[in-house]
Structures are given as structure tokens and as C-alpha cells.
Amino acid sequence: MKLSIILASYDSGHYHGGMGQGPDALISGGLVDALTMAGHDVAVEDIGKVGDDQEREIVTGFAVCNAVATKVRLARDTGRFPIILAGNCLTSAGAVAGEGADAIIWADQHGDLNTPETSIYGFLDGMALATVLGLCWRPMAAAIPGFKPIDPARCVLVNARDLDPAEKQLLQTLPVIRTECPGVAQATEKLKAAGAKRVHMHLDLDVHDPEELQANRYVGPGGPSPEQLRDAACAMALAVPVVGITISAYDPAFDAQADVPPRVGQLLNDLIATIEAR
């Protein structure tokens, strides 16, 4: 398969800081080699430095989305499957826009469903899924080329175990499909029944059980093993048409043994093979 790996190396507006170091660390950890050895034609694209000189989180966060949307659309137009390596989860709004996605699978320890009105910490990335679903930051999201909010009924939230009170309350009112891995079959059946035709798969690496794999400073107890996440992601990719993948939130400073890059390579190789076989 022809693949386009798109690097969005930002964390809270900071270029190559914190989790913004993750994309380069995954590349230097052998990701391109792993995909190439599996027979794929891999091109690497870097959005470079965007936003403003002050690195303001909101301005830069949406500038990243705009740049990613453009790169993803170019990948689609040239017959390449987009894989976005991002520091922040908000970047998936750009991927969704560039792909013309109408559904999303969101695997994350956190719900990312806060809004400016409910957020306790004011962390933009804690509003990432809410933005994708059209619940907040609407004018800025609407300015992302091709962005259309995804119907919450076509959203699968996987293994979200660290939810703020307002997020729990919101999930009682939204038709978001919640599931854990293993056990995703029923969730993907609901996604198909909701009419999903073009699904973006967002994988925040802190969804993992930190006893098995630690991706960043925000991890809490519980969650799937790498094998469980890989099996669940492949099962979902076999059931519904996945048109792009985001891998986010890897901070190599919390991965002393460099365990994450080879795990991501294995995950993506298995996912791509499943998508090809579908």
C-alpha cells in the first residue's frame, strides 16, 4: 500500500516540545523501516512550523489542524493512505477534515469531551473529541479546510477510563458508542448501523495499561495491553472502512527503554494489512 506519514510535532502549541517529540522519535525508532520491510511504499511529510511566534496553544493548535488537513487531502488525491503522527489529539480534527471522514473511532484513556465551559484545567487537548463532534470551538473548526463535525452517533469511544464529572454527565446525553478492548464487535456493529462510510481511527497511546506500555506523563492505571489494543483495532478495521489513522500523545521522555516505537510499528503493520485485506 502507498502510505503517507504526516508529522505534526506539537504539544500545546510548542514545536518539538513534550509529546511533540513523539513523531520524530517514532520515525527514528524505525517506523518507516518497519513499514517498508512489510512491502509498503512510504512517504514522510512534515507540516513544519506553523502558528504564531508566541506559540499560543489555541492559535497554533488549529493552525496544526489546517496544515494536517491540507497534507491529508494531498495524500488522498495521490492515492496514499494517511497516517498522522501527532503530539496532540486535537490534530485529528485536521485528519477528519482532510479525509472527509463521517465517523470516528477514538481510543484514549481520556474522554477529551470537555468544552471551554466545563474544562477544569483549560487544556485544549481535553476538548479534542468535543471539537471533532462539533460541541465547541465551532468557528475555528469550521475554518479547517473540509471540516464537518461528526455525528456523536457515529463515534466509538474506546477504553476511556479517566473522565471528568462534566464528561460523564455529557456522555449520558450523547449517543456516543462506548466500548473496551477486547469486546469491540458490538460497537462496530452499531457504527455500521449508524451509517458510517469513512471512519477515522484515532489512537492515543496513553490508552494502554502503563504497566504494559507507558507513553506519556498522563497515564493512569488500567487499560488494554498492546496486544489487546492491536487485536481490537484490527477487528474494528475489518468491520468498518477506515480511511486514515492518527497516532498521538507519545512523549519519549517517559519511555526510557524505547519500548513504544517497535510496538507502534507492529500495530500499524497489522492494521494496514487488515485494511488491505478488507
JSON list of C-alpha atoms in Angstrom, two decimals, residues 107-253:
[
{"chain": "A", "resi": 107, "resn": "ALA", "atom": "CA", "xyz": [-9.19, 5.07, 21.66]},
{"chain": "A", "resi": 108, "resn": "ASP", "atom": "CA", "xyz": [-7.98, 7.11, 24.61]},
{"chain": "A", "resi": 109, "resn": "GLN", "atom": "CA", "xyz": [-7.62, 6.89, 28.37]},
{"chain": "A", "resi": 110, "resn": "HIS", "atom": "CA", "xyz": [-9.39, 10.27, 28.50]},
{"chain": "A", "resi": 111, "resn": "GLY", "atom": "CA", "xyz": [-12.73, 11.34, 27.07]},
{"chain": "A", "resi": 112, "resn": "ASP", "atom": "CA", "xyz": [-11.40, 14.60, 25.57]},
{"chain": "A", "resi": 113, "resn": "LEU", "atom": "CA", "xyz": [-15.02, 15.77, 25.82]},
{"chain": "A", "resi": 114, "resn": "ASN", "atom": "CA", "xyz": [-14.61, 18.91, 27.87]},
{"chain": "A", "resi": 115, "resn": "THR", "atom": "CA", "xyz": [-15.58, 22.31, 26.49]},
{"chain": "A", "resi": 116, "resn": "PRO", "atom": "CA", "xyz": [-14.41, 25.80, 27.47]},
{"chain": "A", "resi": 117, "resn": "GLU", "atom": "CA", "xyz": [-17.46, 25.98, 29.75]},
{"chain": "A", "resi": 118, "resn": "THR", "atom": "CA", "xyz": [-16.74, 22.70, 31.54]},
{"chain": "A", "resi": 119, "resn": "SER", "atom": "CA", "xyz": [-12.96, 22.35, 31.46]},
{"chain": "A", "resi": 120, "resn": "ILE", "atom": "CA", "xyz": [-11.34, 22.37, 34.89]},
{"chain": "A", "resi": 121, "resn": "TYR", "atom": "CA", "xyz": [-7.77, 22.87, 33.61]},
{"chain": "A", "resi": 122, "resn": "GLY", "atom": "CA", "xyz": [-8.29, 24.80, 30.35]},
{"chain": "A", "resi": 123, "resn": "PHE", "atom": "CA", "xyz": [-6.28, 22.16, 28.46]},
{"chain": "A", "resi": 124, "resn": "LEU", "atom": "CA", "xyz": [-7.22, 22.46, 24.78]},
{"chain": "A", "resi": 125, "resn": "ASP", "atom": "CA", "xyz": [-6.45, 18.81, 24.10]},
{"chain": "A", "resi": 126, "resn": "GLY", "atom": "CA", "xyz": [-9.02, 17.82, 26.72]},
{"chain": "A", "resi": 127, "resn": "MET", "atom": "CA", "xyz": [-11.57, 19.31, 24.28]},
{"chain": "A", "resi": 128, "resn": "ALA", "atom": "CA", "xyz": [-10.29, 17.47, 21.21]},
{"chain": "A", "resi": 129, "resn": "LEU", "atom": "CA", "xyz": [-13.09, 14.95, 20.70]},
{"chain": "A", "resi": 130, "resn": "ALA", "atom": "CA", "xyz": [-15.68, 17.57, 21.66]},
{"chain": "A", "resi": 131, "resn": "THR", "atom": "CA", "xyz": [-14.28, 19.71, 18.82]},
{"chain": "A", "resi": 132, "resn": "VAL", "atom": "CA", "xyz": [-14.46, 16.84, 16.33]},
{"chain": "A", "resi": 133, "resn": "LEU", "atom": "CA", "xyz": [-18.09, 16.24, 17.32]},
{"chain": "A", "resi": 134, "resn": "GLY", "atom": "CA", "xyz": [-18.97, 19.92, 16.85]},
{"chain": "A", "resi": 135, "resn": "LEU", "atom": "CA", "xyz": [-19.59, 20.63, 20.54]},
{"chain": "A", "resi": 136, "resn": "CYS", "atom": "CA", "xyz": [-17.13, 23.51, 20.92]},
{"chain": "A", "resi": 137, "resn": "TRP", "atom": "CA", "xyz": [-14.65, 25.77, 19.09]},
{"chain": "A", "resi": 138, "resn": "ARG", "atom": "CA", "xyz": [-17.06, 25.75, 16.15]},
{"chain": "A", "resi": 139, "resn": "PRO", "atom": "CA", "xyz": [-15.83, 28.86, 14.28]},
{"chain": "A", "resi": 140, "resn": "MET", "atom": "CA", "xyz": [-12.19, 27.74, 14.41]},
{"chain": "A", "resi": 141, "resn": "ALA", "atom": "CA", "xyz": [-13.04, 24.16, 13.48]},
{"chain": "A", "resi": 142, "resn": "ALA", "atom": "CA", "xyz": [-15.21, 25.39, 10.59]},
{"chain": "A", "resi": 143, "resn": "ALA", "atom": "CA", "xyz": [-12.14, 27.21, 9.22]},
{"chain": "A", "resi": 144, "resn": "ILE", "atom": "CA", "xyz": [-10.25, 23.91, 8.82]},
{"chain": "A", "resi": 145, "resn": "PRO", "atom": "CA", "xyz": [-10.44, 23.09, 5.08]},
{"chain": "A", "resi": 146, "resn": "GLY", "atom": "CA", "xyz": [-13.12, 20.42, 4.55]},
{"chain": "A", "resi": 147, "resn": "PHE", "atom": "CA", "xyz": [-14.11, 20.07, 8.20]},
{"chain": "A", "resi": 148, "resn": "LYS", "atom": "CA", "xyz": [-17.58, 18.80, 9.01]},
{"chain": "A", "resi": 149, "resn": "PRO", "atom": "CA", "xyz": [-18.43, 17.77, 12.58]},
{"chain": "A", "resi": 150, "resn": "ILE", "atom": "CA", "xyz": [-19.04, 14.08, 13.14]},
{"chain": "A", "resi": 151, "resn": "ASP", "atom": "CA", "xyz": [-22.41, 12.94, 14.45]},
{"chain": "A", "resi": 152, "resn": "PRO", "atom": "CA", "xyz": [-21.86, 11.60, 18.01]},
{"chain": "A", "resi": 153, "resn": "ALA", "atom": "CA", "xyz": [-23.89, 8.53, 16.99]},
{"chain": "A", "resi": 154, "resn": "ARG", "atom": "CA", "xyz": [-21.01, 7.67, 14.65]},
{"chain": "A", "resi": 155, "resn": "CYS", "atom": "CA", "xyz": [-18.35, 7.90, 17.35]},
{"chain": "A", "resi": 156, "resn": "VAL", "atom": "CA", "xyz": [-16.89, 4.91, 19.19]},
{"chain": "A", "resi": 157, "resn": "LEU", "atom": "CA", "xyz": [-15.06, 5.79, 22.42]},
{"chain": "A", "resi": 158, "resn": "VAL", "atom": "CA", "xyz": [-12.66, 3.01, 23.39]},
{"chain": "A", "resi": 159, "resn": "ASN", "atom": "CA", "xyz": [-11.36, 2.42, 26.93]},
{"chain": "A", "resi": 160, "resn": "ALA", "atom": "CA", "xyz": [-11.96, 5.96, 28.22]},
{"chain": "A", "resi": 161, "resn": "ARG", "atom": "CA", "xyz": [-11.49, 5.40, 31.94]},
{"chain": "A", "resi": 162, "resn": "ASP", "atom": "CA", "xyz": [-10.35, 8.81, 33.22]},
{"chain": "A", "resi": 163, "resn": "LEU", "atom": "CA", "xyz": [-13.36, 11.10, 32.83]},
{"chain": "A", "resi": 164, "resn": "ASP", "atom": "CA", "xyz": [-14.11, 14.42, 34.47]},
{"chain": "A", "resi": 165, "resn": "PRO", "atom": "CA", "xyz": [-17.55, 14.78, 36.08]},
{"chain": "A", "resi": 166, "resn": "ALA", "atom": "CA", "xyz": [-18.81, 17.02, 33.26]},
{"chain": "A", "resi": 167, "resn": "GLU", "atom": "CA", "xyz": [-17.67, 14.45, 30.68]},
{"chain": "A", "resi": 168, "resn": "LYS", "atom": "CA", "xyz": [-19.54, 11.69, 32.46]},
{"chain": "A", "resi": 169, "resn": "GLN", "atom": "CA", "xyz": [-22.65, 13.85, 32.52]},
{"chain": "A", "resi": 170, "resn": "LEU", "atom": "CA", "xyz": [-22.29, 14.70, 28.83]},
{"chain": "A", "resi": 171, "resn": "LEU", "atom": "CA", "xyz": [-21.90, 11.05, 27.85]},
{"chain": "A", "resi": 172, "resn": "GLN", "atom": "CA", "xyz": [-25.26, 10.33, 29.49]},
{"chain": "A", "resi": 173, "resn": "THR", "atom": "CA", "xyz": [-26.88, 12.65, 26.95]},
{"chain": "A", "resi": 174, "resn": "LEU", "atom": "CA", "xyz": [-24.91, 11.80, 23.78]},
{"chain": "A", "resi": 175, "resn": "PRO", "atom": "CA", "xyz": [-25.37, 8.68, 21.62]},
{"chain": "A", "resi": 176, "resn": "VAL", "atom": "CA", "xyz": [-21.59, 8.02, 21.67]},
{"chain": "A", "resi": 177, "resn": "ILE", "atom": "CA", "xyz": [-20.86, 4.29, 21.46]},
{"chain": "A", "resi": 178, "resn": "ARG", "atom": "CA", "xyz": [-18.69, 3.22, 24.37]},
{"chain": "A", "resi": 179, "resn": "THR", "atom": "CA", "xyz": [-16.66, 0.04, 24.44]},
{"chain": "A", "resi": 180, "resn": "GLU", "atom": "CA", "xyz": [-13.49, -1.55, 25.76]},
{"chain": "A", "resi": 181, "resn": "CYS", "atom": "CA", "xyz": [-10.98, -3.84, 24.16]},
{"chain": "A", "resi": 182, "resn": "PRO", "atom": "CA", "xyz": [-11.39, -6.72, 23.99]},
{"chain": "A", "resi": 183, "resn": "GLY", "atom": "CA", "xyz": [-15.09, -6.69, 23.16]},
{"chain": "A", "resi": 184, "resn": "VAL", "atom": "CA", "xyz": [-15.45, -4.21, 20.26]},
{"chain": "A", "resi": 185, "resn": "ALA", "atom": "CA", "xyz": [-17.64, -6.29, 17.95]},
{"chain": "A", "resi": 186, "resn": "GLN", "atom": "CA", "xyz": [-20.92, -4.87, 19.21]},
{"chain": "A", "resi": 187, "resn": "ALA", "atom": "CA", "xyz": [-19.59, -1.32, 18.99]},
{"chain": "A", "resi": 188, "resn": "THR", "atom": "CA", "xyz": [-18.58, -1.66, 15.34]},
{"chain": "A", "resi": 189, "resn": "GLU", "atom": "CA", "xyz": [-21.97, -3.18, 14.52]},
{"chain": "A", "resi": 190, "resn": "LYS", "atom": "CA", "xyz": [-23.59, -0.07, 16.00]},
{"chain": "A", "resi": 191, "resn": "LEU", "atom": "CA", "xyz": [-21.21, 2.11, 13.99]},
{"chain": "A", "resi": 192, "resn": "LYS", "atom": "CA", "xyz": [-22.21, 0.34, 10.78]},
{"chain": "A", "resi": 193, "resn": "ALA", "atom": "CA", "xyz": [-25.88, 0.63, 11.69]},
{"chain": "A", "resi": 194, "resn": "ALA", "atom": "CA", "xyz": [-25.39, 4.38, 12.15]},
{"chain": "A", "resi": 195, "resn": "GLY", "atom": "CA", "xyz": [-24.29, 4.62, 8.51]},
{"chain": "A", "resi": 196, "resn": "ALA", "atom": "CA", "xyz": [-20.52, 5.04, 8.87]},
{"chain": "A", "resi": 197, "resn": "LYS", "atom": "CA", "xyz": [-18.86, 5.06, 5.45]},
{"chain": "A", "resi": 198, "resn": "ARG", "atom": "CA", "xyz": [-15.49, 6.73, 6.06]},
{"chain": "A", "resi": 199, "resn": "VAL", "atom": "CA", "xyz": [-14.00, 6.11, 9.51]},
{"chain": "A", "resi": 200, "resn": "HIS", "atom": "CA", "xyz": [-11.01, 7.84, 11.04]},
{"chain": "A", "resi": 201, "resn": "MET", "atom": "CA", "xyz": [-9.18, 5.83, 13.71]},
{"chain": "A", "resi": 202, "resn": "HIS", "atom": "CA", "xyz": [-7.59, 7.89, 16.47]},
{"chain": "A", "resi": 203, "resn": "LEU", "atom": "CA", "xyz": [-5.23, 6.03, 18.80]},
{"chain": "A", "resi": 204, "resn": "ASP", "atom": "CA", "xyz": [-3.92, 7.96, 21.80]},
{"chain": "A", "resi": 205, "resn": "LEU", "atom": "CA", "xyz": [-1.08, 5.83, 23.11]},
{"chain": "A", "resi": 206, "resn": "ASP", "atom": "CA", "xyz": [-1.94, 6.61, 26.73]},
{"chain": "A", "resi": 207, "resn": "VAL", "atom": "CA", "xyz": [-4.92, 4.30, 26.33]},
{"chain": "A", "resi": 208, "resn": "HIS", "atom": "CA", "xyz": [-2.51, 1.47, 27.20]},
{"chain": "A", "resi": 209, "resn": "ASP", "atom": "CA", "xyz": [-2.12, -0.02, 30.64]},
{"chain": "A", "resi": 210, "resn": "PRO", "atom": "CA", "xyz": [1.02, 1.79, 31.87]},
{"chain": "A", "resi": 211, "resn": "GLU", "atom": "CA", "xyz": [2.21, -1.43, 33.47]},
{"chain": "A", "resi": 212, "resn": "GLU", "atom": "CA", "xyz": [2.45, -2.78, 29.91]},
{"chain": "A", "resi": 213, "resn": "LEU", "atom": "CA", "xyz": [3.44, 0.33, 27.94]},
{"chain": "A", "resi": 214, "resn": "GLN", "atom": "CA", "xyz": [3.85, 3.92, 29.16]},
{"chain": "A", "resi": 215, "resn": "ALA", "atom": "CA", "xyz": [3.52, 6.62, 26.52]},
{"chain": "A", "resi": 216, "resn": "ASN", "atom": "CA", "xyz": [3.42, 9.88, 28.49]},
{"chain": "A", "resi": 217, "resn": "ARG", "atom": "CA", "xyz": [3.03, 11.57, 31.87]},
{"chain": "A", "resi": 218, "resn": "TYR", "atom": "CA", "xyz": [-0.78, 11.49, 31.87]},
{"chain": "A", "resi": 219, "resn": "VAL", "atom": "CA", "xyz": [-1.29, 7.75, 32.15]},
{"chain": "A", "resi": 220, "resn": "GLY", "atom": "CA", "xyz": [-3.39, 6.16, 34.88]},
{"chain": "A", "resi": 221, "resn": "PRO", "atom": "CA", "xyz": [-3.99, 2.55, 35.91]},
{"chain": "A", "resi": 222, "resn": "GLY", "atom": "CA", "xyz": [-5.95, 0.12, 33.80]},
{"chain": "A", "resi": 223, "resn": "GLY", "atom": "CA", "xyz": [-6.37, -0.07, 30.06]},
{"chain": "A", "resi": 224, "resn": "PRO", "atom": "CA", "xyz": [-5.51, -2.67, 27.43]},
{"chain": "A", "resi": 225, "resn": "SER", "atom": "CA", "xyz": [-2.18, -4.30, 26.74]},
{"chain": "A", "resi": 226, "resn": "PRO", "atom": "CA", "xyz": [-0.53, -3.54, 23.37]},
{"chain": "A", "resi": 227, "resn": "GLU", "atom": "CA", "xyz": [-1.75, -6.91, 22.10]},
{"chain": "A", "resi": 228, "resn": "GLN", "atom": "CA", "xyz": [-5.33, -6.22, 23.19]},
{"chain": "A", "resi": 229, "resn": "LEU", "atom": "CA", "xyz": [-5.34, -2.79, 21.56]},
{"chain": "A", "resi": 230, "resn": "ARG", "atom": "CA", "xyz": [-3.86, -4.18, 18.35]},
{"chain": "A", "resi": 231, "resn": "ASP", "atom": "CA", "xyz": [-6.40, -7.00, 18.20]},
{"chain": "A", "resi": 232, "resn": "ALA", "atom": "CA", "xyz": [-9.28, -4.60, 18.86]},
{"chain": "A", "resi": 233, "resn": "ALA", "atom": "CA", "xyz": [-8.08, -2.03, 16.31]},
{"chain": "A", "resi": 234, "resn": "CYS", "atom": "CA", "xyz": [-7.70, -4.73, 13.66]},
{"chain": "A", "resi": 235, "resn": "ALA", "atom": "CA", "xyz": [-11.14, -6.16, 14.44]},
{"chain": "A", "resi": 236, "resn": "MET", "atom": "CA", "xyz": [-12.67, -2.71, 14.02]},
{"chain": "A", "resi": 237, "resn": "ALA", "atom": "CA", "xyz": [-10.72, -2.04, 10.82]},
{"chain": "A", "resi": 238, "resn": "LEU", "atom": "CA", "xyz": [-12.01, -5.32, 9.41]},
{"chain": "A", "resi": 239, "resn": "ALA", "atom": "CA", "xyz": [-15.59, -4.40, 10.24]},
{"chain": "A", "resi": 240, "resn": "VAL", "atom": "CA", "xyz": [-15.73, -0.78, 9.03]},
{"chain": "A", "resi": 241, "resn": "PRO", "atom": "CA", "xyz": [-13.94, 1.22, 6.28]},
{"chain": "A", "resi": 242, "resn": "VAL", "atom": "CA", "xyz": [-11.01, 3.02, 7.92]},
{"chain": "A", "resi": 243, "resn": "VAL", "atom": "CA", "xyz": [-9.70, 5.88, 5.75]},
{"chain": "A", "resi": 244, "resn": "GLY", "atom": "CA", "xyz": [-6.94, 7.21, 8.00]},
{"chain": "A", "resi": 245, "resn": "ILE", "atom": "CA", "xyz": [-5.15, 6.73, 11.31]},
{"chain": "A", "resi": 246, "resn": "THR", "atom": "CA", "xyz": [-3.78, 9.13, 13.91]},
{"chain": "A", "resi": 247, "resn": "ILE", "atom": "CA", "xyz": [-1.21, 8.04, 16.48]},
{"chain": "A", "resi": 248, "resn": "SER", "atom": "CA", "xyz": [-0.90, 10.64, 19.23]},
{"chain": "A", "resi": 249, "resn": "ALA", "atom": "CA", "xyz": [0.50, 11.59, 22.62]},
{"chain": "A", "resi": 250, "resn": "TYR", "atom": "CA", "xyz": [3.87, 9.82, 22.74]},
{"chain": "A", "resi": 251, "resn": "ASP", "atom": "CA", "xyz": [6.46, 11.57, 24.91]},
{"chain": "A", "resi": 252, "resn": "PRO", "atom": "CA", "xyz": [9.76, 9.68, 24.63]},
{"chain": "A", "resi": 253, "resn": "ALA", "atom": "CA", "xyz": [10.93, 11.19, 27.94]}
]
